Amino acid sequence: MRFWKFHKWMTLALVFLLLLPVTSRSVQAETSKQSITITLDGNQINTDVAPYIIPKVNVTMVPLRVISEGIGASVDWQQATKTVNIAHDGTSMSLTNGKKTALVNGSSVNLDATVQITNGRVMVPIRFISENLGMQVLWNQQAKSIALLSDSYIPDPKQPQGLHGAWISTVTNLDWPSAKAVGNIDKQKQEFTTMLDKLKAMGINAVFVQVRPAGDAFYPSDLVPWSKYLTGTQGKDPGYDPLEFMIEETHKRGMQFHAWFNPFRASMDTDKSKLAANSVVNEHPDWIVPVNNQLIINPGIPEARQHIIDVIMEVVKKYDIDGVHLDDYFYPYSGTFNDDSTYKTYNTAGLSKADWRRDNVNKFVQQLGKSIHAAKPSVQFGISPFGVWRNKSTDPTGSDTRAGVTAYDTNYADVRTWIQNRWVDYVAPQIYWSMSFKAAQYDKLVDWWAAEVAGTGVDLYIGQAAYKLGTTEVGWQSSQEIINQLKYNEKYPDIKGNIFFRATNLINNPLGLIPALTAYYQQ
């Protein structure tokens, strides 16, 4: 009896052990099928075979049906060679089972994972194929979902409260227009509207577009030449009014348009032969100071400051802008700025050179603010200074930082005076460091700036460094850094929003920032 009971127990145990792997695989397959979902432009793609992830390489494999029926690509499976040929909108690909390279439009490209045949079904790497078909692939780890976004897709998310902006740099064709679009009106327009759509989709509701990158204009001006970044030649008419177009398209989408001016930069290099006849460099050479291989308008000359104010006011009066925005370029960050003769001529109050320089910038900011508000009280006036005003080691009222440069001592930007006198409607300090960067810690700087604007009526927007995600600087190895910073901003009611530097860095989705940012704004 005992032997029979033991034999019976062993038989049952062996049956259980034999069934366990099968049951386990079945559960895993079902779990995988339930947990990994795929959408294209917001519409779910159904599949009868569960997608799965190849361990270590973290590549998601999907059945070929997703490519043919879900994405709508032409698919041809060659059983003899175990090769799949995929074609869609002018792109062709060829992937072979067991081969770690693929052909994309005839060129060999390395694969992280080859085509697999699982349970008689052909499985292919979804990210590789989708990205080569021009789609954006967003993986949400928490939801275990894959979102495929085509260029034509324009989602309409819940828009966040407050201002959430992006700087659009035009200098050297950084963000817009691209170098490929120089001299091409249709391409410039298409690039800008596509950029707006993508920014709005992730929750951005304001753009700060650089309309004066270097003593020039992205609009027809009576005072300064057309920018060379539109046509390749300074002074050449691009054939349309880019500023009017950009404002119209921005407002059409319910977004704010702020005209961003670099006030004192006259040229990005010292080659005067390529400058237009009506460049300030040619018309007023006595205003120009060469430094760091650039040409700078001297802030110490009253007529030069008034010229810049006149240029900005031309835009305020002619265009339906929501704001005038200045960056942090007043006196240059480095190099020798030779203004000794100007200092002797205009320093009638007997100030030290540092105080005199700050006074020059103060007069400029005060007069510009008065001019804007007198002409159009509804137009906001704001400035984005360097993120550190002064270090506590230099000034007890400064921030607990160890910055090598400061707004007050390097750029001669006395932001505290602007705030206390309400010469500006807002400040947007560029706090481009992480929570763990000890020399200039993000949270400590936010604390300092929030205290600085408290009770003044001046709004605070935080300038945030999307461009640093994925760099080696401490703290920027995960997109969660940006989300943590946004959550930290919520502590202070005086923080009315944020501005990201810069648009292309957002759109490129560094470290998966787009889905994280969209989810944060929609919460």
Short mmCIF file of N, CA and C in Angstrom, two decimals, residues 106-240:
data_model
loop_
_atom_site.label_atom_id
_atom_site.label_comp_id
_atom_site.label_asym_id
_atom_site.label_seq_id
_atom_site.Cartn_x
_atom_site.Cartn_y
_atom_site.Cartn_z
N GLY A 106 18.04 49.75 -50.74
CA GLY A 106 19.27 49.26 -51.37
C GLY A 106 20.51 49.33 -50.52
N SER A 107 20.44 50.01 -49.37
CA SER A 107 21.61 50.14 -48.51
C SER A 107 21.52 49.16 -47.34
N SER A 108 22.66 48.59 -46.97
CA SER A 108 22.70 47.63 -45.87
C SER A 108 22.67 48.36 -44.53
N VAL A 109 21.77 47.92 -43.64
CA VAL A 109 21.61 48.54 -42.32
C VAL A 109 21.63 47.43 -41.28
N ASN A 110 22.35 47.66 -40.17
CA ASN A 110 22.43 46.66 -39.11
C ASN A 110 21.11 46.52 -38.37
N LEU A 111 20.84 45.31 -37.92
CA LEU A 111 19.62 45.02 -37.15
C LEU A 111 19.99 44.60 -35.73
N ASP A 112 19.19 45.02 -34.74
CA ASP A 112 19.37 44.52 -33.38
C ASP A 112 18.77 43.13 -33.24
N ALA A 113 17.75 42.85 -34.07
CA ALA A 113 17.10 41.53 -34.03
C ALA A 113 16.65 41.17 -35.44
N THR A 114 16.88 39.91 -35.81
CA THR A 114 16.53 39.46 -37.14
C THR A 114 15.07 39.01 -37.20
N VAL A 115 14.58 38.76 -38.41
CA VAL A 115 13.26 38.19 -38.59
C VAL A 115 13.21 36.82 -37.90
N GLN A 116 12.10 36.53 -37.22
CA GLN A 116 11.96 35.24 -36.56
C GLN A 116 10.71 34.54 -37.07
N ILE A 117 10.74 33.21 -37.08
CA ILE A 117 9.56 32.41 -37.43
C ILE A 117 9.14 31.67 -36.17
N THR A 118 8.02 32.08 -35.59
CA THR A 118 7.55 31.54 -34.32
C THR A 118 6.18 30.89 -34.51
N ASN A 119 6.10 29.61 -34.18
CA ASN A 119 4.85 28.88 -34.34
C ASN A 119 4.26 29.05 -35.75
N GLY A 120 5.16 29.05 -36.72
CA GLY A 120 4.72 29.16 -38.11
C GLY A 120 4.37 30.57 -38.55
N ARG A 121 4.58 31.57 -37.68
CA ARG A 121 4.26 32.95 -38.03
C ARG A 121 5.53 33.77 -38.17
N VAL A 122 5.56 34.65 -39.15
CA VAL A 122 6.72 35.52 -39.37
C VAL A 122 6.61 36.72 -38.44
N MET A 123 7.64 36.94 -37.61
CA MET A 123 7.67 38.04 -36.65
C MET A 123 8.80 39.00 -37.02
N VAL A 124 8.50 40.29 -37.00
CA VAL A 124 9.46 41.31 -37.44
C VAL A 124 9.62 42.39 -36.37
N PRO A 125 10.78 43.09 -36.34
CA PRO A 125 11.01 44.15 -35.34
C PRO A 125 10.22 45.41 -35.69
N ILE A 126 9.27 45.77 -34.84
CA ILE A 126 8.34 46.85 -35.15
C ILE A 126 9.01 48.21 -35.21
N ARG A 127 9.94 48.51 -34.28
CA ARG A 127 10.56 49.85 -34.27
C ARG A 127 11.39 50.08 -35.53
N PHE A 128 12.19 49.09 -35.89
CA PHE A 128 13.06 49.25 -37.07
C PHE A 128 12.23 49.54 -38.31
N ILE A 129 11.18 48.77 -38.52
CA ILE A 129 10.37 48.93 -39.73
C ILE A 129 9.61 50.25 -39.70
N SER A 130 8.99 50.56 -38.56
CA SER A 130 8.18 51.78 -38.47
C SER A 130 9.01 53.04 -38.66
N GLU A 131 10.17 53.10 -38.00
CA GLU A 131 11.01 54.29 -38.11
C GLU A 131 11.54 54.47 -39.52
N ASN A 132 11.85 53.36 -40.19
CA ASN A 132 12.31 53.47 -41.58
C ASN A 132 11.19 53.81 -42.54
N LEU A 133 9.95 53.67 -42.08
CA LEU A 133 8.80 54.12 -42.88
C LEU A 133 8.40 55.54 -42.51
N GLY A 134 9.23 56.22 -41.70
CA GLY A 134 9.00 57.62 -41.38
C GLY A 134 8.05 57.85 -40.23
N MET A 135 7.83 56.86 -39.40
CA MET A 135 6.91 57.00 -38.28
C MET A 135 7.68 57.20 -36.98
N GLN A 136 7.02 57.85 -36.04
CA GLN A 136 7.58 58.00 -34.71
C GLN A 136 7.07 56.84 -33.86
N VAL A 137 7.96 56.22 -33.09
CA VAL A 137 7.60 55.06 -32.28
C VAL A 137 7.77 55.42 -30.82
N LEU A 138 6.68 55.40 -30.06
CA LEU A 138 6.71 55.76 -28.64
C LEU A 138 6.38 54.53 -27.81
N TRP A 139 7.30 54.13 -26.95
CA TRP A 139 7.10 52.97 -26.08
C TRP A 139 6.78 53.45 -24.68
N ASN A 140 5.66 52.99 -24.13
CA ASN A 140 5.26 53.33 -22.77
C ASN A 140 5.47 52.09 -21.91
N GLN A 141 6.50 52.13 -21.07
CA GLN A 141 6.87 50.96 -20.27
C GLN A 141 5.77 50.60 -19.28
N GLN A 142 5.20 51.61 -18.64
CA GLN A 142 4.19 51.33 -17.63
C GLN A 142 2.94 50.68 -18.24
N ALA A 143 2.49 51.23 -19.35
CA ALA A 143 1.29 50.69 -19.99
C ALA A 143 1.60 49.54 -20.93
N LYS A 144 2.88 49.32 -21.19
CA LYS A 144 3.33 48.31 -22.17
C LYS A 144 2.58 48.50 -23.49
N SER A 145 2.72 49.70 -24.02
CA SER A 145 2.03 50.03 -25.27
C SER A 145 3.00 50.67 -26.24
N ILE A 146 2.75 50.45 -27.53
CA ILE A 146 3.54 51.06 -28.60
C ILE A 146 2.61 51.98 -29.37
N ALA A 147 2.98 53.26 -29.45
CA ALA A 147 2.21 54.22 -30.24
C ALA A 147 2.99 54.59 -31.48
N LEU A 148 2.43 54.32 -32.65
CA LEU A 148 3.04 54.70 -33.91
C LEU A 148 2.37 55.98 -34.39
N LEU A 149 3.17 57.00 -34.69
CA LEU A 149 2.63 58.28 -35.14
C LEU A 149 3.19 58.61 -36.51
N SER A 150 2.30 58.82 -37.48
CA SER A 150 2.73 59.23 -38.81
C SER A 150 2.87 60.74 -38.85
N ASP A 151 3.55 61.25 -39.89
CA ASP A 151 3.76 62.70 -40.00
C ASP A 151 2.46 63.47 -40.11
N SER A 152 1.43 62.82 -40.65
CA SER A 152 0.16 63.53 -40.87
C SER A 152 -0.74 63.54 -39.64
N TYR A 153 -0.32 62.84 -38.57
CA TYR A 153 -1.18 62.71 -37.40
C TYR A 153 -1.09 63.95 -36.53
N ILE A 154 -2.23 64.52 -36.16
CA ILE A 154 -2.30 65.69 -35.29
C ILE A 154 -3.26 65.37 -34.14
N PRO A 155 -2.75 64.84 -33.03
CA PRO A 155 -3.63 64.56 -31.90
C PRO A 155 -4.11 65.85 -31.25
N ASP A 156 -5.17 65.77 -30.50
CA ASP A 156 -5.73 66.94 -29.84
C ASP A 156 -5.82 66.67 -28.34
N PRO A 157 -4.68 66.75 -27.64
CA PRO A 157 -4.69 66.43 -26.23
C PRO A 157 -5.33 67.54 -25.40
N LYS A 158 -5.65 67.20 -24.17
CA LYS A 158 -6.10 68.20 -23.21
C LYS A 158 -4.95 69.18 -23.00
N GLN A 159 -5.21 70.46 -23.23
CA GLN A 159 -4.14 71.44 -23.12
C GLN A 159 -3.89 71.81 -21.66
N PRO A 160 -2.64 71.93 -21.25
CA PRO A 160 -2.32 72.20 -19.85
C PRO A 160 -2.62 73.63 -19.46
N GLN A 161 -2.77 73.85 -18.15
CA GLN A 161 -2.96 75.19 -17.63
C GLN A 161 -1.61 75.90 -17.55
N GLY A 162 -1.63 77.23 -17.67
CA GLY A 162 -0.40 77.99 -17.61
C GLY A 162 0.29 78.03 -18.97
N LEU A 163 1.41 78.73 -19.01
CA LEU A 163 2.15 78.84 -20.26
C LEU A 163 3.20 77.73 -20.33
N HIS A 164 3.19 77.02 -21.44
CA HIS A 164 4.18 75.97 -21.66
C HIS A 164 4.74 76.17 -23.05
N GLY A 165 5.93 76.75 -23.10
CA GLY A 165 6.48 77.24 -24.35
C GLY A 165 7.69 76.48 -24.83
N ALA A 166 8.07 76.82 -26.06
CA ALA A 166 9.30 76.28 -26.66
C ALA A 166 9.97 77.40 -27.42
N TRP A 167 11.27 77.52 -27.23
CA TRP A 167 12.06 78.45 -28.03
C TRP A 167 12.31 77.85 -29.40
N ILE A 168 12.06 78.64 -30.44
CA ILE A 168 12.36 78.22 -31.81
C ILE A 168 13.50 79.09 -32.33
N SER A 169 14.70 78.51 -32.41
CA SER A 169 15.89 79.26 -32.81
C SER A 169 16.02 79.30 -34.32
N THR A 170 16.25 80.50 -34.83
CA THR A 170 16.47 80.66 -36.27
C THR A 170 17.94 80.91 -36.60
N VAL A 171 18.73 81.34 -35.63
CA VAL A 171 20.13 81.63 -35.89
C VAL A 171 20.82 80.36 -36.38
N THR A 172 21.59 80.49 -37.42
CA THR A 172 22.29 79.38 -38.10
C THR A 172 21.34 78.23 -38.45
N ASN A 173 20.05 78.57 -38.64
CA ASN A 173 19.04 77.58 -39.07
C ASN A 173 18.93 76.40 -38.11
N LEU A 174 19.02 76.69 -36.82
CA LEU A 174 19.00 75.63 -35.81
C LEU A 174 17.67 74.87 -35.78
N ASP A 175 16.56 75.60 -35.60
CA ASP A 175 15.24 74.95 -35.52
C ASP A 175 14.41 75.17 -36.78
N TRP A 176 14.43 76.43 -37.25
CA TRP A 176 13.62 76.78 -38.41
C TRP A 176 14.17 78.06 -39.05
N PRO A 177 14.11 78.17 -40.38
CA PRO A 177 13.92 77.07 -41.31
C PRO A 177 15.17 76.20 -41.36
N SER A 178 15.02 74.95 -41.76
CA SER A 178 16.20 74.09 -41.85
C SER A 178 17.09 74.56 -43.00
N ALA A 179 18.32 74.11 -43.01
CA ALA A 179 19.24 74.48 -44.09
C ALA A 179 18.69 74.04 -45.44
N LYS A 180 17.94 72.92 -45.46
CA LYS A 180 17.37 72.42 -46.70
C LYS A 180 16.24 73.31 -47.22
N ALA A 181 15.65 74.10 -46.32
CA ALA A 181 14.52 74.94 -46.71
C ALA A 181 14.92 76.36 -47.06
N VAL A 182 16.19 76.70 -46.96
CA VAL A 182 16.64 78.06 -47.27
C VAL A 182 16.29 78.39 -48.72
N GLY A 183 15.56 79.49 -48.93
CA GLY A 183 15.18 79.91 -50.27
C GLY A 183 13.96 79.20 -50.83
N ASN A 184 13.33 78.32 -50.05
CA ASN A 184 12.17 77.56 -50.52
C ASN A 184 10.95 77.91 -49.66
N ILE A 185 10.07 78.74 -50.19
CA ILE A 185 8.92 79.22 -49.42
C ILE A 185 8.03 78.08 -48.97
N ASP A 186 7.67 77.20 -49.90
CA ASP A 186 6.75 76.11 -49.56
C ASP A 186 7.32 75.20 -48.48
N LYS A 187 8.59 74.89 -48.57
CA LYS A 187 9.21 74.01 -47.58
C LYS A 187 9.31 74.71 -46.23
N GLN A 188 9.59 76.00 -46.24
CA GLN A 188 9.64 76.74 -44.98
C GLN A 188 8.28 76.73 -44.28
N LYS A 189 7.24 76.96 -45.06
CA LYS A 189 5.89 76.96 -44.47
C LYS A 189 5.52 75.57 -43.95
N GLN A 190 5.83 74.55 -44.73
CA GLN A 190 5.50 73.18 -44.33
C GLN A 190 6.25 72.80 -43.05
N GLU A 191 7.53 73.16 -42.98
CA GLU A 191 8.32 72.85 -41.79
C GLU A 191 7.75 73.52 -40.55
N PHE A 192 7.34 74.78 -40.69
CA PHE A 192 6.86 75.51 -39.52
C PHE A 192 5.54 74.95 -39.02
N THR A 193 4.61 74.70 -39.93
CA THR A 193 3.31 74.18 -39.50
C THR A 193 3.44 72.78 -38.91
N THR A 194 4.31 71.96 -39.48
CA THR A 194 4.54 70.63 -38.92
C THR A 194 5.12 70.73 -37.51
N MET A 195 6.05 71.67 -37.32
CA MET A 195 6.64 71.88 -36.01
C MET A 195 5.58 72.30 -35.00
N LEU A 196 4.71 73.23 -35.40
CA LEU A 196 3.65 73.68 -34.51
C LEU A 196 2.75 72.53 -34.11
N ASP A 197 2.36 71.71 -35.09
CA ASP A 197 1.46 70.59 -34.82
C ASP A 197 2.08 69.62 -33.82
N LYS A 198 3.34 69.33 -34.00
CA LYS A 198 4.01 68.39 -33.11
C LYS A 198 4.17 68.98 -31.70
N LEU A 199 4.48 70.26 -31.62
CA LEU A 199 4.61 70.90 -30.31
C LEU A 199 3.27 70.94 -29.59
N LYS A 200 2.23 71.33 -30.31
CA LYS A 200 0.91 71.38 -29.67
C LYS A 200 0.47 70.01 -29.21
N ALA A 201 0.78 68.98 -29.98
CA ALA A 201 0.36 67.62 -29.65
C ALA A 201 0.92 67.16 -28.31
N MET A 202 2.11 67.66 -27.95
CA MET A 202 2.69 67.23 -26.68
C MET A 202 2.35 68.16 -25.52
N GLY A 203 1.58 69.22 -25.80
CA GLY A 203 1.14 70.10 -24.72
C GLY A 203 1.73 71.49 -24.71
N ILE A 204 2.53 71.84 -25.70
CA ILE A 204 3.11 73.18 -25.80
C ILE A 204 2.03 74.14 -26.31
N ASN A 205 1.85 75.27 -25.64
CA ASN A 205 0.81 76.22 -26.04
C ASN A 205 1.35 77.61 -26.36
N ALA A 206 2.66 77.76 -26.43
CA ALA A 206 3.26 79.05 -26.78
C ALA A 206 4.61 78.82 -27.44
N VAL A 207 4.90 79.62 -28.46
CA VAL A 207 6.22 79.53 -29.10
C VAL A 207 6.91 80.89 -29.01
N PHE A 208 8.21 80.84 -28.81
CA PHE A 208 9.05 82.02 -28.72
C PHE A 208 10.00 81.95 -29.90
N VAL A 209 9.65 82.67 -30.97
CA VAL A 209 10.36 82.52 -32.24
C VAL A 209 11.36 83.66 -32.42
N GLN A 210 12.59 83.28 -32.73
CA GLN A 210 13.67 84.25 -32.90
C GLN A 210 13.51 85.01 -34.22
N VAL A 211 13.00 86.23 -34.13
CA VAL A 211 12.73 87.02 -35.33
C VAL A 211 13.86 88.02 -35.62
N ARG A 212 14.80 88.15 -34.70
CA ARG A 212 16.00 88.98 -34.90
C ARG A 212 17.20 88.22 -34.36
N PRO A 213 17.77 87.32 -35.15
CA PRO A 213 18.91 86.55 -34.64
C PRO A 213 20.22 87.33 -34.58
N ALA A 214 20.44 88.26 -35.53
CA ALA A 214 21.73 88.97 -35.57
C ALA A 214 21.60 90.27 -36.36
N GLY A 215 21.03 91.28 -35.75
CA GLY A 215 20.92 92.59 -36.42
C GLY A 215 20.12 92.54 -37.71
N ASP A 216 19.20 91.57 -37.84
CA ASP A 216 18.46 91.35 -39.08
C ASP A 216 16.99 91.12 -38.76
N ALA A 217 16.21 90.67 -39.74
CA ALA A 217 14.77 90.55 -39.52
C ALA A 217 14.17 89.39 -40.29
N PHE A 218 13.17 88.74 -39.67
CA PHE A 218 12.38 87.71 -40.33
C PHE A 218 11.05 88.29 -40.78
N TYR A 219 11.08 89.56 -41.17
CA TYR A 219 9.90 90.30 -41.60
C TYR A 219 10.39 91.50 -42.40
N PRO A 220 9.56 92.07 -43.26
CA PRO A 220 9.98 93.26 -44.01
C PRO A 220 10.14 94.44 -43.07
N SER A 221 11.35 95.00 -43.01
CA SER A 221 11.65 96.07 -42.07
C SER A 221 12.16 97.30 -42.81
N ASP A 222 11.83 98.46 -42.27
CA ASP A 222 12.36 99.71 -42.79
C ASP A 222 13.69 100.07 -42.15
N LEU A 223 14.12 99.28 -41.16
CA LEU A 223 15.28 99.65 -40.37
C LEU A 223 16.46 98.68 -40.48
N VAL A 224 16.18 97.41 -40.70
CA VAL A 224 17.25 96.40 -40.74
C VAL A 224 17.01 95.46 -41.91
N PRO A 225 18.06 94.76 -42.37
CA PRO A 225 17.93 93.91 -43.55
C PRO A 225 17.25 92.57 -43.26
N TRP A 226 16.76 91.93 -44.33
CA TRP A 226 16.25 90.57 -44.23
C TRP A 226 17.35 89.65 -43.71
N SER A 227 16.97 88.66 -42.92
CA SER A 227 17.94 87.70 -42.40
C SER A 227 18.44 86.76 -43.50
N LYS A 228 19.72 86.46 -43.44
CA LYS A 228 20.29 85.53 -44.41
C LYS A 228 19.82 84.10 -44.18
N TYR A 229 19.27 83.83 -43.00
CA TYR A 229 18.84 82.47 -42.69
C TYR A 229 17.54 82.10 -43.40
N LEU A 230 16.97 83.04 -44.15
CA LEU A 230 15.80 82.75 -44.97
C LEU A 230 16.17 82.41 -46.40
N THR A 231 17.15 83.11 -46.94
CA THR A 231 17.49 82.96 -48.36
C THR A 231 18.94 82.59 -48.62
N GLY A 232 19.79 82.70 -47.61
CA GLY A 232 21.22 82.48 -47.80
C GLY A 232 21.98 83.76 -48.02
N THR A 233 21.26 84.86 -48.26
CA THR A 233 21.90 86.17 -48.51
C THR A 233 21.21 87.24 -47.67
N GLN A 234 21.97 87.93 -46.85
CA GLN A 234 21.36 88.98 -46.05
C GLN A 234 20.84 90.09 -46.95
N GLY A 235 19.64 90.55 -46.66
CA GLY A 235 19.03 91.63 -47.43
C GLY A 235 18.15 91.15 -48.57
N LYS A 236 18.18 89.85 -48.89
CA LYS A 236 17.39 89.32 -49.99
C LYS A 236 15.97 89.01 -49.54
N ASP A 237 14.99 89.54 -50.27
CA ASP A 237 13.58 89.33 -49.97
C ASP A 237 13.22 87.86 -50.18
N PRO A 238 12.65 87.20 -49.17
CA PRO A 238 12.31 85.78 -49.33
C PRO A 238 11.06 85.54 -50.16
N GLY A 239 10.32 86.61 -50.50
CA GLY A 239 9.14 86.45 -51.34
C GLY A 239 7.84 86.33 -50.58
N TYR A 240 7.92 86.42 -49.27
CA TYR A 240 6.70 86.43 -48.44
C TYR A 240 7.05 87.01 -47.08
#
